[in-house]
Coordinates of C-alpha atoms in Angstrom, one line a residue:
M1061 CA 17.2 -12.7 -85.1
N1062 CA 18.4 -14.6 -88.1
W1063 CA 17.5 -18.1 -89.4
K1064 CA 21.1 -19.4 -89.3
E1065 CA 21.0 -19.2 -85.5
L1066 CA 17.3 -19.8 -85.2
L1067 CA 17.8 -23.2 -87.0
C1068 CA 21.0 -24.2 -85.3
E1069 CA 21.3 -28.0 -84.9
K1070 CA 22.7 -27.9 -81.4
R1071 CA 21.6 -30.5 -78.8
R1072 CA 22.5 -30.7 -75.1
R1073 CA 24.5 -33.8 -75.7
S1074 CA 26.4 -34.0 -79.0
Y1075 CA 27.1 -37.3 -80.7
S1076 CA 29.5 -38.5 -83.4
T1077 CA 28.5 -37.7 -86.9
S1078 CA 30.6 -40.5 -88.5
A1079 CA 28.1 -43.1 -87.4
V1080 CA 25.2 -41.3 -88.9
S1081 CA 26.8 -39.8 -92.0
A1082 CA 24.6 -41.9 -94.3
D1083 CA 21.4 -40.8 -92.6
P1084 CA 19.5 -38.6 -95.1
R1085 CA 17.3 -37.0 -92.5
N1086 CA 17.9 -33.5 -91.2
E1087 CA 18.4 -33.1 -87.4
F1088 CA 14.8 -32.0 -86.8
Q1089 CA 13.4 -35.1 -88.6
K1090 CA 15.5 -37.2 -86.3
D1091 CA 13.7 -35.5 -83.4
Y1092 CA 10.3 -36.7 -84.8
H1093 CA 11.3 -40.3 -84.4
R1094 CA 12.6 -39.8 -80.9
I1095 CA 9.3 -38.3 -79.9
I1096 CA 6.9 -40.8 -81.4
G1097 CA 8.9 -43.7 -80.0
S1098 CA 8.8 -42.3 -76.4
A1099 CA 6.6 -43.5 -73.5
S1100 CA 5.9 -39.8 -72.6
F1101 CA 4.2 -39.3 -76.0
R1102 CA 2.2 -42.5 -75.8
R1103 CA 0.8 -41.5 -72.4
L1104 CA -1.0 -38.6 -74.1
Q1105 CA -3.6 -41.1 -75.4
D1106 CA -4.9 -41.3 -71.8
K1107 CA -4.8 -37.7 -70.9
T1108 CA -7.8 -35.4 -71.1
Q1109 CA -8.1 -32.6 -73.6
V1110 CA -11.5 -31.2 -72.5
F1111 CA -13.7 -33.8 -70.9
P1112 CA -12.1 -35.2 -67.6
L1113 CA -12.6 -38.9 -66.9
D1114 CA -14.7 -39.2 -70.1
R1115 CA -15.1 -42.8 -71.4
G1116 CA -16.4 -41.9 -74.9
D1117 CA -14.4 -42.8 -77.9
F1118 CA -15.2 -39.7 -80.0
V1119 CA -13.8 -36.8 -78.1
R1120 CA -10.2 -35.7 -78.4
T1121 CA -7.5 -36.8 -76.0
R1122 CA -4.2 -35.0 -75.6
L1123 CA -2.7 -37.4 -78.2
T1124 CA -5.3 -36.7 -81.0
H1125 CA -5.1 -33.0 -80.2
S1126 CA -1.3 -33.0 -80.4
L1127 CA -1.5 -34.8 -83.8
E1128 CA -3.9 -32.2 -85.1
V1129 CA -1.7 -29.3 -83.8
S1130 CA 1.3 -31.0 -85.5
S1131 CA -0.5 -31.2 -88.8
F1132 CA -1.7 -27.6 -88.6
A1133 CA 1.7 -26.3 -87.5
K1134 CA 3.5 -28.0 -90.4
S1135 CA 0.9 -26.7 -92.9
L1136 CA 1.3 -23.1 -91.5
G1137 CA 5.0 -23.4 -91.9
Q1138 CA 4.7 -24.3 -95.6
M1139 CA 2.1 -21.5 -96.2
I1140 CA 4.1 -18.8 -94.4
F1141 CA 7.6 -19.5 -95.6
R1142 CA 6.7 -20.2 -99.2
N1143 CA 5.1 -16.7 -99.2
I1144 CA 8.2 -15.1 -97.6
L1145 CA 10.5 -16.8 -100.1
Q1146 CA 8.3 -16.0 -103.1
Y1147 CA 8.0 -12.3 -102.2
K1148 CA 11.6 -12.0 -101.1
K1149 CA 10.7 -10.7 -97.6
D1150 CA 13.9 -12.2 -96.1
S1151 CA 17.1 -12.4 -98.2
E1152 CA 18.7 -14.8 -95.8
L1153 CA 15.9 -17.4 -95.9
Q1154 CA 16.9 -20.4 -98.1
E1155 CA 14.8 -23.1 -99.8
S1156 CA 16.4 -25.7 -97.6
D1157 CA 15.4 -23.8 -94.5
I1158 CA 11.7 -24.4 -95.2
E1159 CA 12.0 -28.2 -94.8
K1160 CA 13.8 -27.7 -91.5
I1161 CA 11.2 -25.2 -90.3
C1162 CA 8.3 -27.5 -91.2
S1163 CA 10.1 -30.4 -89.4
I1164 CA 10.5 -28.3 -86.3
L1165 CA 6.9 -27.2 -86.3
E1166 CA 5.7 -30.8 -86.9
C1167 CA 7.6 -32.0 -83.9
A1168 CA 6.7 -29.0 -81.7
G1169 CA 3.0 -29.8 -82.3
L1170 CA 3.6 -33.3 -81.0
V1171 CA 5.2 -32.3 -77.7
H1172 CA 3.7 -28.9 -76.9
D1173 CA 1.3 -30.5 -74.3
I1174 CA 3.6 -33.3 -73.2
G1175 CA 4.1 -31.7 -69.8
N1176 CA 0.5 -31.2 -68.9
P1177 CA -0.9 -33.1 -65.9
P1178 CA -3.9 -35.4 -65.9
F1179 CA -7.5 -34.1 -66.4
G1180 CA -6.8 -31.2 -68.8
H1181 CA -6.2 -27.6 -68.0
F1182 CA -8.2 -28.1 -64.8
G1183 CA -5.2 -30.1 -63.5
E1184 CA -2.9 -27.2 -64.0
D1185 CA -5.3 -24.9 -62.1
Y1186 CA -5.6 -27.4 -59.2
V1187 CA -1.9 -27.8 -58.8
R1188 CA -1.4 -24.0 -58.6
D1189 CA -4.3 -23.7 -56.2
W1190 CA -3.1 -26.5 -53.9
F1191 CA 0.4 -25.0 -53.5
R1192 CA -1.0 -21.5 -52.9
R1193 CA -3.3 -22.9 -50.2
N1194 CA -1.0 -25.3 -48.5
L1195 CA 2.6 -24.2 -48.8
P1196 CA 2.2 -21.2 -46.4
K1197 CA 0.9 -23.6 -43.8
M1198 CA 3.7 -26.2 -44.1
E1199 CA 6.9 -26.3 -42.2
F1200 CA 10.3 -27.9 -42.6
G1201 CA 12.8 -28.1 -39.7
G1202 CA 10.6 -25.8 -37.6
K1203 CA 10.5 -23.0 -40.3
K1204 CA 7.8 -22.1 -42.7
I1205 CA 8.4 -23.4 -46.2
D1206 CA 7.3 -20.2 -47.9
E1207 CA 10.0 -18.4 -45.9
L1208 CA 12.7 -20.9 -46.7
L1209 CA 12.2 -20.9 -50.5
A1210 CA 13.4 -18.1 -52.8
P1211 CA 10.7 -16.1 -54.5
Q1212 CA 11.2 -17.8 -57.8
M1213 CA 11.0 -21.3 -56.2
M1214 CA 7.7 -20.4 -54.6
G1215 CA 6.6 -18.8 -57.8
D1216 CA 7.3 -22.0 -59.8
L1217 CA 5.0 -24.0 -57.5
C1218 CA 2.2 -21.4 -57.1
N1219 CA 2.2 -20.6 -60.8
F1220 CA 2.7 -24.2 -62.0
E1221 CA 2.5 -24.3 -65.8
G1222 CA 2.3 -27.2 -68.3
N1223 CA 4.5 -25.3 -70.8
A1224 CA 7.4 -25.1 -68.3
Q1225 CA 6.8 -28.7 -67.3
A1226 CA 7.2 -29.8 -71.0
L1227 CA 10.6 -28.2 -71.2
R1228 CA 11.6 -29.9 -68.0
L1229 CA 10.4 -33.3 -69.1
L1230 CA 12.0 -33.1 -72.5
T1231 CA 15.4 -32.0 -71.2
K1232 CA 15.7 -33.9 -67.9
L1233 CA 12.9 -36.2 -66.8
H1234 CA 12.7 -38.5 -69.8
F1235 CA 15.7 -40.5 -68.7
L1236 CA 16.9 -42.9 -71.3
V1237 CA 20.6 -42.6 -72.0
D1238 CA 21.5 -39.9 -69.5
G1239 CA 20.1 -36.8 -67.7
N1240 CA 19.5 -34.9 -70.9
G1241 CA 16.0 -36.2 -71.5
M1242 CA 15.1 -36.8 -75.1
N1243 CA 18.1 -34.7 -76.1
L1244 CA 16.1 -32.8 -78.7
T1245 CA 17.4 -29.9 -80.9
Y1246 CA 17.5 -26.4 -79.4
P1247 CA 15.3 -24.8 -82.0
L1248 CA 12.5 -27.3 -81.3
L1249 CA 12.8 -26.7 -77.6
N1250 CA 12.8 -23.0 -78.1
T1251 CA 9.6 -23.2 -80.2
I1252 CA 7.6 -24.8 -77.4
I1253 CA 8.8 -22.0 -75.0
K1254 CA 5.8 -19.8 -75.6
Y1255 CA 6.5 -17.6 -72.5
P1256 CA 10.3 -16.9 -72.2
V1257 CA 10.1 -15.5 -68.6
P1258 CA 10.5 -17.0 -65.1
S1259 CA 7.7 -17.2 -62.6
T1260 CA 8.9 -13.9 -61.1
G1261 CA 8.6 -12.3 -64.5
I1262 CA 5.0 -13.0 -65.2
N1263 CA 3.2 -9.7 -66.1
K1264 CA -0.3 -10.2 -67.5
K1265 CA -0.7 -6.4 -67.9
S1266 CA 2.5 -5.8 -69.9
G1267 CA 0.6 -5.9 -73.2
N1268 CA 3.1 -8.5 -74.5
I1269 CA 1.8 -12.1 -74.9
K1270 CA 5.2 -13.5 -74.0
D1271 CA 4.9 -12.3 -70.3
K1272 CA 1.5 -13.9 -69.8
K1273 CA 2.8 -17.1 -68.1
M1274 CA 6.1 -18.6 -67.2
G1275 CA 8.1 -20.7 -69.6
Y1276 CA 10.7 -22.3 -67.4
Y1277 CA 11.4 -23.2 -63.8
Y1278 CA 14.3 -22.1 -61.6
A1279 CA 15.5 -25.7 -61.7
D1280 CA 15.9 -25.5 -65.5
R1281 CA 17.2 -21.9 -65.8
E1282 CA 20.6 -23.1 -67.1
I1283 CA 19.2 -25.2 -70.0
F1284 CA 16.8 -22.3 -70.8
E1285 CA 19.6 -19.8 -71.0
D1286 CA 21.7 -22.1 -73.2
I1287 CA 18.8 -22.7 -75.6
V1288 CA 17.9 -19.0 -76.1
S1289 CA 21.5 -17.8 -76.4
S1290 CA 22.2 -20.6 -78.9
T1291 CA 19.2 -19.7 -81.1
G1292 CA 19.6 -15.9 -80.7
A1293 CA 16.0 -15.6 -79.3
V1294 CA 17.0 -13.8 -76.1
D1295 CA 14.3 -11.9 -74.2
C1296 CA 11.7 -12.7 -76.9
R1297 CA 9.9 -15.6 -78.5
H1298 CA 11.4 -17.8 -81.1
P1299 CA 9.5 -16.8 -84.3
L1300 CA 8.1 -20.4 -84.7
A1301 CA 6.5 -20.1 -81.3
F1302 CA 3.9 -17.8 -82.8
I1303 CA 3.1 -20.4 -85.4
L1304 CA 2.8 -23.2 -82.9
E1305 CA 0.5 -21.1 -80.8
A1306 CA -1.8 -20.4 -83.7
A1307 CA -1.9 -24.0 -84.7
D1308 CA -2.8 -24.9 -81.1
D1309 CA -5.5 -22.3 -81.0
I1310 CA -7.0 -23.4 -84.3
A1311 CA -7.0 -27.1 -83.2
Y1312 CA -8.6 -26.7 -79.8
K1313 CA -11.1 -24.1 -80.7
T1314 CA -12.5 -26.0 -83.7
A1315 CA -12.2 -29.3 -82.0
D1316 CA -14.0 -28.1 -78.8
T1317 CA -16.9 -26.9 -80.9
E1318 CA -17.2 -30.2 -82.8
D1319 CA -16.9 -32.3 -79.7
A1320 CA -19.5 -30.0 -77.9
V1321 CA -22.1 -30.5 -80.7
K1322 CA -21.3 -34.3 -80.8
K1323 CA -21.9 -34.7 -77.1
G1324 CA -25.0 -32.5 -77.0
F1325 CA -23.6 -29.5 -75.1
I1326 CA -24.7 -27.2 -77.9
S1327 CA -27.1 -27.8 -80.8
Y1328 CA -26.8 -26.8 -84.4
S1329 CA -29.6 -24.2 -83.9
Q1330 CA -27.9 -22.8 -80.8
L1331 CA -24.6 -22.5 -82.6
L1332 CA -26.1 -20.7 -85.6
Y1333 CA -28.1 -18.4 -83.3
E1334 CA -25.0 -17.5 -81.3
L1335 CA -22.9 -16.8 -84.4
K1336 CA -25.6 -14.6 -85.9
N1337 CA -26.6 -12.6 -82.8
T1338 CA -23.8 -12.6 -80.2
Y1339 CA -20.4 -12.1 -81.9
M1340 CA -20.9 -10.0 -85.1
D1341 CA -20.1 -6.8 -83.2
K1342 CA -16.7 -8.3 -82.3
C1343 CA -15.6 -7.7 -85.9
A1344 CA -13.1 -4.8 -85.9
D1345 CA -13.5 -3.8 -89.6
E1346 CA -15.3 -4.5 -92.8
G1347 CA -12.8 -7.2 -93.9
E1348 CA -13.3 -9.1 -90.7
R1349 CA -17.0 -8.8 -90.9
E1350 CA -17.0 -10.2 -94.4
E1351 CA -14.9 -13.2 -93.3
Y1352 CA -17.2 -13.8 -90.4
S1353 CA -20.4 -13.5 -92.4
R1354 CA -19.1 -15.9 -95.1
A1355 CA -18.4 -18.5 -92.3
V1356 CA -22.0 -18.2 -91.0
E1357 CA -23.4 -18.5 -94.5
K1358 CA -21.3 -21.6 -95.0
L1359 CA -22.7 -23.3 -92.0
E1360 CA -26.3 -22.6 -93.2
S1361 CA -25.4 -23.9 -96.7
Y1362 CA -23.9 -27.1 -95.4
Y1363 CA -27.1 -27.8 -93.3
A1364 CA -29.3 -27.2 -96.4
Q1365 CA -27.2 -29.6 -98.4
A1366 CA -27.4 -32.2 -95.7
L1367 CA -31.2 -31.9 -95.6
E1368 CA -31.4 -32.1 -99.4
N1369 CA -29.3 -35.3 -99.4
G1370 CA -31.6 -36.9 -96.8
L1371 CA -28.9 -37.4 -94.2
S1372 CA -30.0 -38.9 -90.9
S1373 CA -28.1 -36.3 -88.8
P1374 CA -28.0 -33.1 -90.9
E1375 CA -27.0 -31.0 -88.0
Q1376 CA -23.9 -33.0 -87.1
N1377 CA -22.9 -33.4 -90.7
A1378 CA -23.2 -29.6 -91.3
V1379 CA -21.1 -28.8 -88.2
Q1380 CA -18.4 -31.3 -89.1
R1381 CA -18.1 -30.0 -92.6
W1382 CA -18.1 -26.4 -91.3
I1383 CA -15.3 -27.1 -88.8
I1384 CA -13.1 -28.2 -91.7
Y1385 CA -14.0 -25.0 -93.5
V1386 CA -13.2 -22.9 -90.5
Q1387 CA -9.9 -24.6 -90.0
G1388 CA -8.9 -23.6 -93.5
V1389 CA -10.0 -20.0 -92.9
L1390 CA -8.1 -19.7 -89.7
L1391 CA -5.0 -21.2 -91.1
R1392 CA -5.1 -18.7 -93.9
C1393 CA -5.7 -15.9 -91.5
A1394 CA -2.8 -17.0 -89.2
A1395 CA -0.5 -17.1 -92.2
Y1396 CA -1.5 -13.5 -93.0
G1397 CA -1.0 -12.4 -89.4
F1398 CA 2.6 -13.8 -89.5
T1399 CA 3.7 -12.6 -92.9
S1400 CA 2.2 -9.1 -92.5
N1401 CA 4.1 -8.7 -89.2
Y1402 CA 7.2 -10.6 -90.2
S1403 CA 9.7 -7.7 -89.5
A1404 CA 8.4 -7.1 -86.0
I1405 CA 8.4 -10.9 -85.2
M1406 CA 12.0 -11.2 -86.4
E1407 CA 13.0 -8.2 -84.3
G1408 CA 11.4 -9.8 -81.3
T1409 CA 9.0 -6.8 -80.7
F1410 CA 5.7 -8.3 -81.9
P1411 CA 3.5 -8.5 -78.8
K1412 CA 0.3 -10.3 -79.9
E1413 CA -1.1 -13.6 -81.2
I1414 CA -1.0 -13.8 -85.0
I1415 CA -4.6 -14.7 -85.4
A1416 CA -5.5 -11.6 -83.3
V1417 CA -4.2 -9.3 -86.0
S1418 CA -6.1 -11.0 -88.9
H1419 CA -9.6 -11.1 -90.2
G1420 CA -10.1 -14.4 -88.4
N1421 CA -10.0 -12.9 -84.9
A1422 CA -13.8 -12.5 -84.4
L1423 CA -14.5 -16.0 -85.6
A1424 CA -11.8 -17.5 -83.4
Y1425 CA -13.1 -15.6 -80.4
A1426 CA -16.6 -16.8 -81.0
L1427 CA -15.6 -20.4 -81.0
G1428 CA -13.5 -20.1 -77.8
D1429 CA -16.2 -18.1 -76.0
M1430 CA -19.0 -20.6 -76.9
A1431 CA -16.9 -23.5 -75.7
Y1432 CA -16.3 -21.7 -72.4
R1433 CA -20.0 -20.8 -72.0
F1434 CA -21.6 -24.1 -73.1
V1435 CA -19.0 -26.7 -72.2
F1436 CA -16.6 -25.5 -69.5
K1437 CA -19.3 -23.8 -67.4
S1438 CA -21.7 -26.7 -67.7
K1439 CA -22.8 -28.8 -64.7
E1440 CA -21.6 -32.0 -66.4
I1441 CA -18.0 -30.7 -66.6
Y1442 CA -18.2 -29.2 -63.1
K1443 CA -19.1 -32.7 -61.8
L1444 CA -16.2 -34.3 -63.7
E1445 CA -13.8 -31.7 -62.4
V1446 CA -15.0 -32.0 -58.8
A1447 CA -14.2 -35.8 -59.1
A1448 CA -10.8 -35.0 -60.6
G1449 CA -10.2 -32.4 -57.8
E1450 CA -10.7 -35.1 -55.1
I1451 CA -8.0 -37.2 -56.8
Y1452 CA -5.6 -34.2 -56.9
E1453 CA -6.2 -33.2 -53.4
F1454 CA -5.5 -36.7 -52.1
L1455 CA -2.3 -37.3 -54.2
L1456 CA -0.8 -33.9 -53.7
D1457 CA -1.3 -34.1 -49.9
K1458 CA 0.1 -37.6 -49.6
F1459 CA 3.1 -37.1 -51.8
T1460 CA 4.0 -33.5 -50.9
R1461 CA 4.0 -34.2 -47.1
A1462 CA 6.2 -37.3 -47.6
A1463 CA 8.6 -35.5 -50.0
V1464 CA 9.3 -32.6 -47.6
L1465 CA 11.1 -35.0 -45.2
Y1466 CA 12.5 -37.4 -47.9
D1467 CA 16.4 -37.5 -48.3
T1468 CA 16.9 -35.5 -45.0
E1469 CA 18.1 -36.3 -41.5
L1470 CA 14.6 -35.6 -40.2
E1471 CA 12.5 -38.6 -39.3
S1472 CA 9.5 -39.4 -41.4
S1473 CA 6.8 -41.9 -40.7
A1474 CA 6.7 -45.4 -42.0
I1475 CA 3.8 -44.5 -44.3
E1476 CA 5.6 -41.5 -45.7
Q1477 CA 8.6 -43.6 -46.4
R1478 CA 6.4 -46.1 -48.3
V1479 CA 4.7 -43.3 -50.2
M1480 CA 8.1 -42.1 -51.6
R1481 CA 9.0 -45.6 -52.7
L1482 CA 6.0 -45.4 -55.1
I1483 CA 7.6 -42.7 -57.2
S1484 CA 9.2 -43.7 -60.4
E1485 CA 12.9 -44.5 -60.2
N1486 CA 13.5 -42.2 -63.2
Y1487 CA 12.1 -39.2 -61.3
I1488 CA 14.0 -40.1 -58.1
R1489 CA 17.2 -40.4 -60.2
A1490 CA 16.6 -37.0 -61.8
Y1491 CA 16.0 -35.5 -58.4
K1492 CA 19.3 -36.9 -56.9
V1493 CA 21.3 -35.7 -59.9
S1494 CA 19.9 -32.2 -59.6
A1495 CA 20.1 -32.0 -55.8
E1496 CA 23.8 -32.9 -55.6
G1497 CA 25.8 -30.1 -54.0
K1498 CA 22.7 -27.8 -53.6
S1499 CA 21.7 -25.9 -50.5
E1500 CA 19.1 -27.3 -48.2
A1501 CA 16.5 -24.8 -49.4
E1502 CA 17.1 -25.7 -53.0
K1503 CA 16.9 -29.4 -52.2
L1504 CA 13.6 -28.8 -50.5
Y1505 CA 12.4 -27.0 -53.7
L1506 CA 13.6 -29.9 -55.8
R1507 CA 11.7 -32.4 -53.6
L1508 CA 8.5 -30.4 -54.1
M1509 CA 9.2 -30.4 -57.8
L1510 CA 9.7 -34.2 -57.6
V1511 CA 6.0 -34.4 -56.6
T1512 CA 4.8 -32.3 -59.6
D1513 CA 7.1 -34.3 -61.9
Y1514 CA 5.6 -37.6 -60.7
I1515 CA 1.9 -36.4 -60.8
C1516 CA 2.3 -34.7 -64.2
G1517 CA 3.7 -37.9 -65.6
M1518 CA 0.5 -39.8 -64.7
T1519 CA -2.2 -40.5 -67.2
D1520 CA -5.8 -39.9 -66.2
G1521 CA -6.4 -43.6 -65.7
Y1522 CA -3.3 -44.2 -63.6
A1523 CA -4.0 -41.2 -61.3
R1524 CA -7.6 -42.5 -60.8
K1525 CA -6.3 -46.0 -60.2
L1526 CA -3.6 -44.9 -57.7
Y1527 CA -6.1 -42.7 -55.8
R1528 CA -8.5 -45.7 -55.4
E1529 CA -5.7 -48.0 -54.3
L1530 CA -4.1 -45.7 -51.7
S1531 CA -7.5 -44.6 -50.3
G1532 CA -8.7 -48.2 -50.0
I1533 CA -11.6 -47.9 -52.5
E1534 CA -12.5 -51.2 -54.1

């Protein structure tokens, strides 16, 4: 791969340059303004990051998380590519490329979660589970649906993925001018494709991070192929996808820890105990152990300073200061992971996360594991997720069963007809454009995708409101 192709300025729909010749922005800076002015981006303010249906004003939403990822990604871009330029690790990289790279990463951070459904990652899990449980039992025209659909079509539904949904939303569903979505640049779209494989190509045992999940749907295969062939990132990740992934990991792992302490899921003393006694043996070498030990010592020193200053909440103050320190450590480690493996990344052969090959790996693992143990496995979160599950079960059942018969010669009930009229006109239009000239099996697949498109576009609040209205709850 080379940066000339990786930073190509191609969009799905081109436009006349004469009208914008006086515009000093590069193409990727123009993407930024398209994103922040979009309704899809604004909806992230009412989508869960960790705590489903939470009414508190402190914890992160998808919007605040995306802003943090955007900031970290841009900072990483500056750190990494200044180093590459300074030490002449790539003779083709130009000074002007760094500004473009940072603009892409800034935008990628804003949209990386834009396809996620309501109620956090639990929502993704529930959609997958619902289709796995129900599609084999459903019929269309006297035949079982799982026998009518091609393997990749079934795989798309049963392995539903927010990453793939983001690509779909940005390129098709955000209907404004035409069917090209936001019409963003290809390098930006390629950066958010963390997993450049279809649902039939998922292989969690391959040893390569790119095969862990799917990155695009069967319905969007043509735009995917156009993107990767235009940027030159064929059968591999775009290099900037590694940086976006690291920024996302740093943002959510540090934020989850801070939010967990603030909400009382874990105390300062528990956090310190776990860091000292549970994760030290995860350090692979002396350098990683030193980095980890410094971080633990820093937490203790911040607490001591807070006590000395007579602060009313020394524990929370210490943790909040420590989180900022850890973010700096992990950013530096991620930058090292990228620059030290630059050749393999540019060749498309690097198979891991960049933090995993740095001295920050044990610290990042500790944060993620504690969030899982103390927050995600807590009774409070389980209760919230059970409530969210009731909403998903109801909405998926109502809309999927109605969608199966929609736009066919088969007769549907009066209620099913009314249910379909509730779906946004934009999504219906996108379906009809995609379904034109397709086989009956592919139309059926696209109608099922129409349901996930609609539900994924909902905010937490709207999904809850619609559930209550349709189920007759006051």
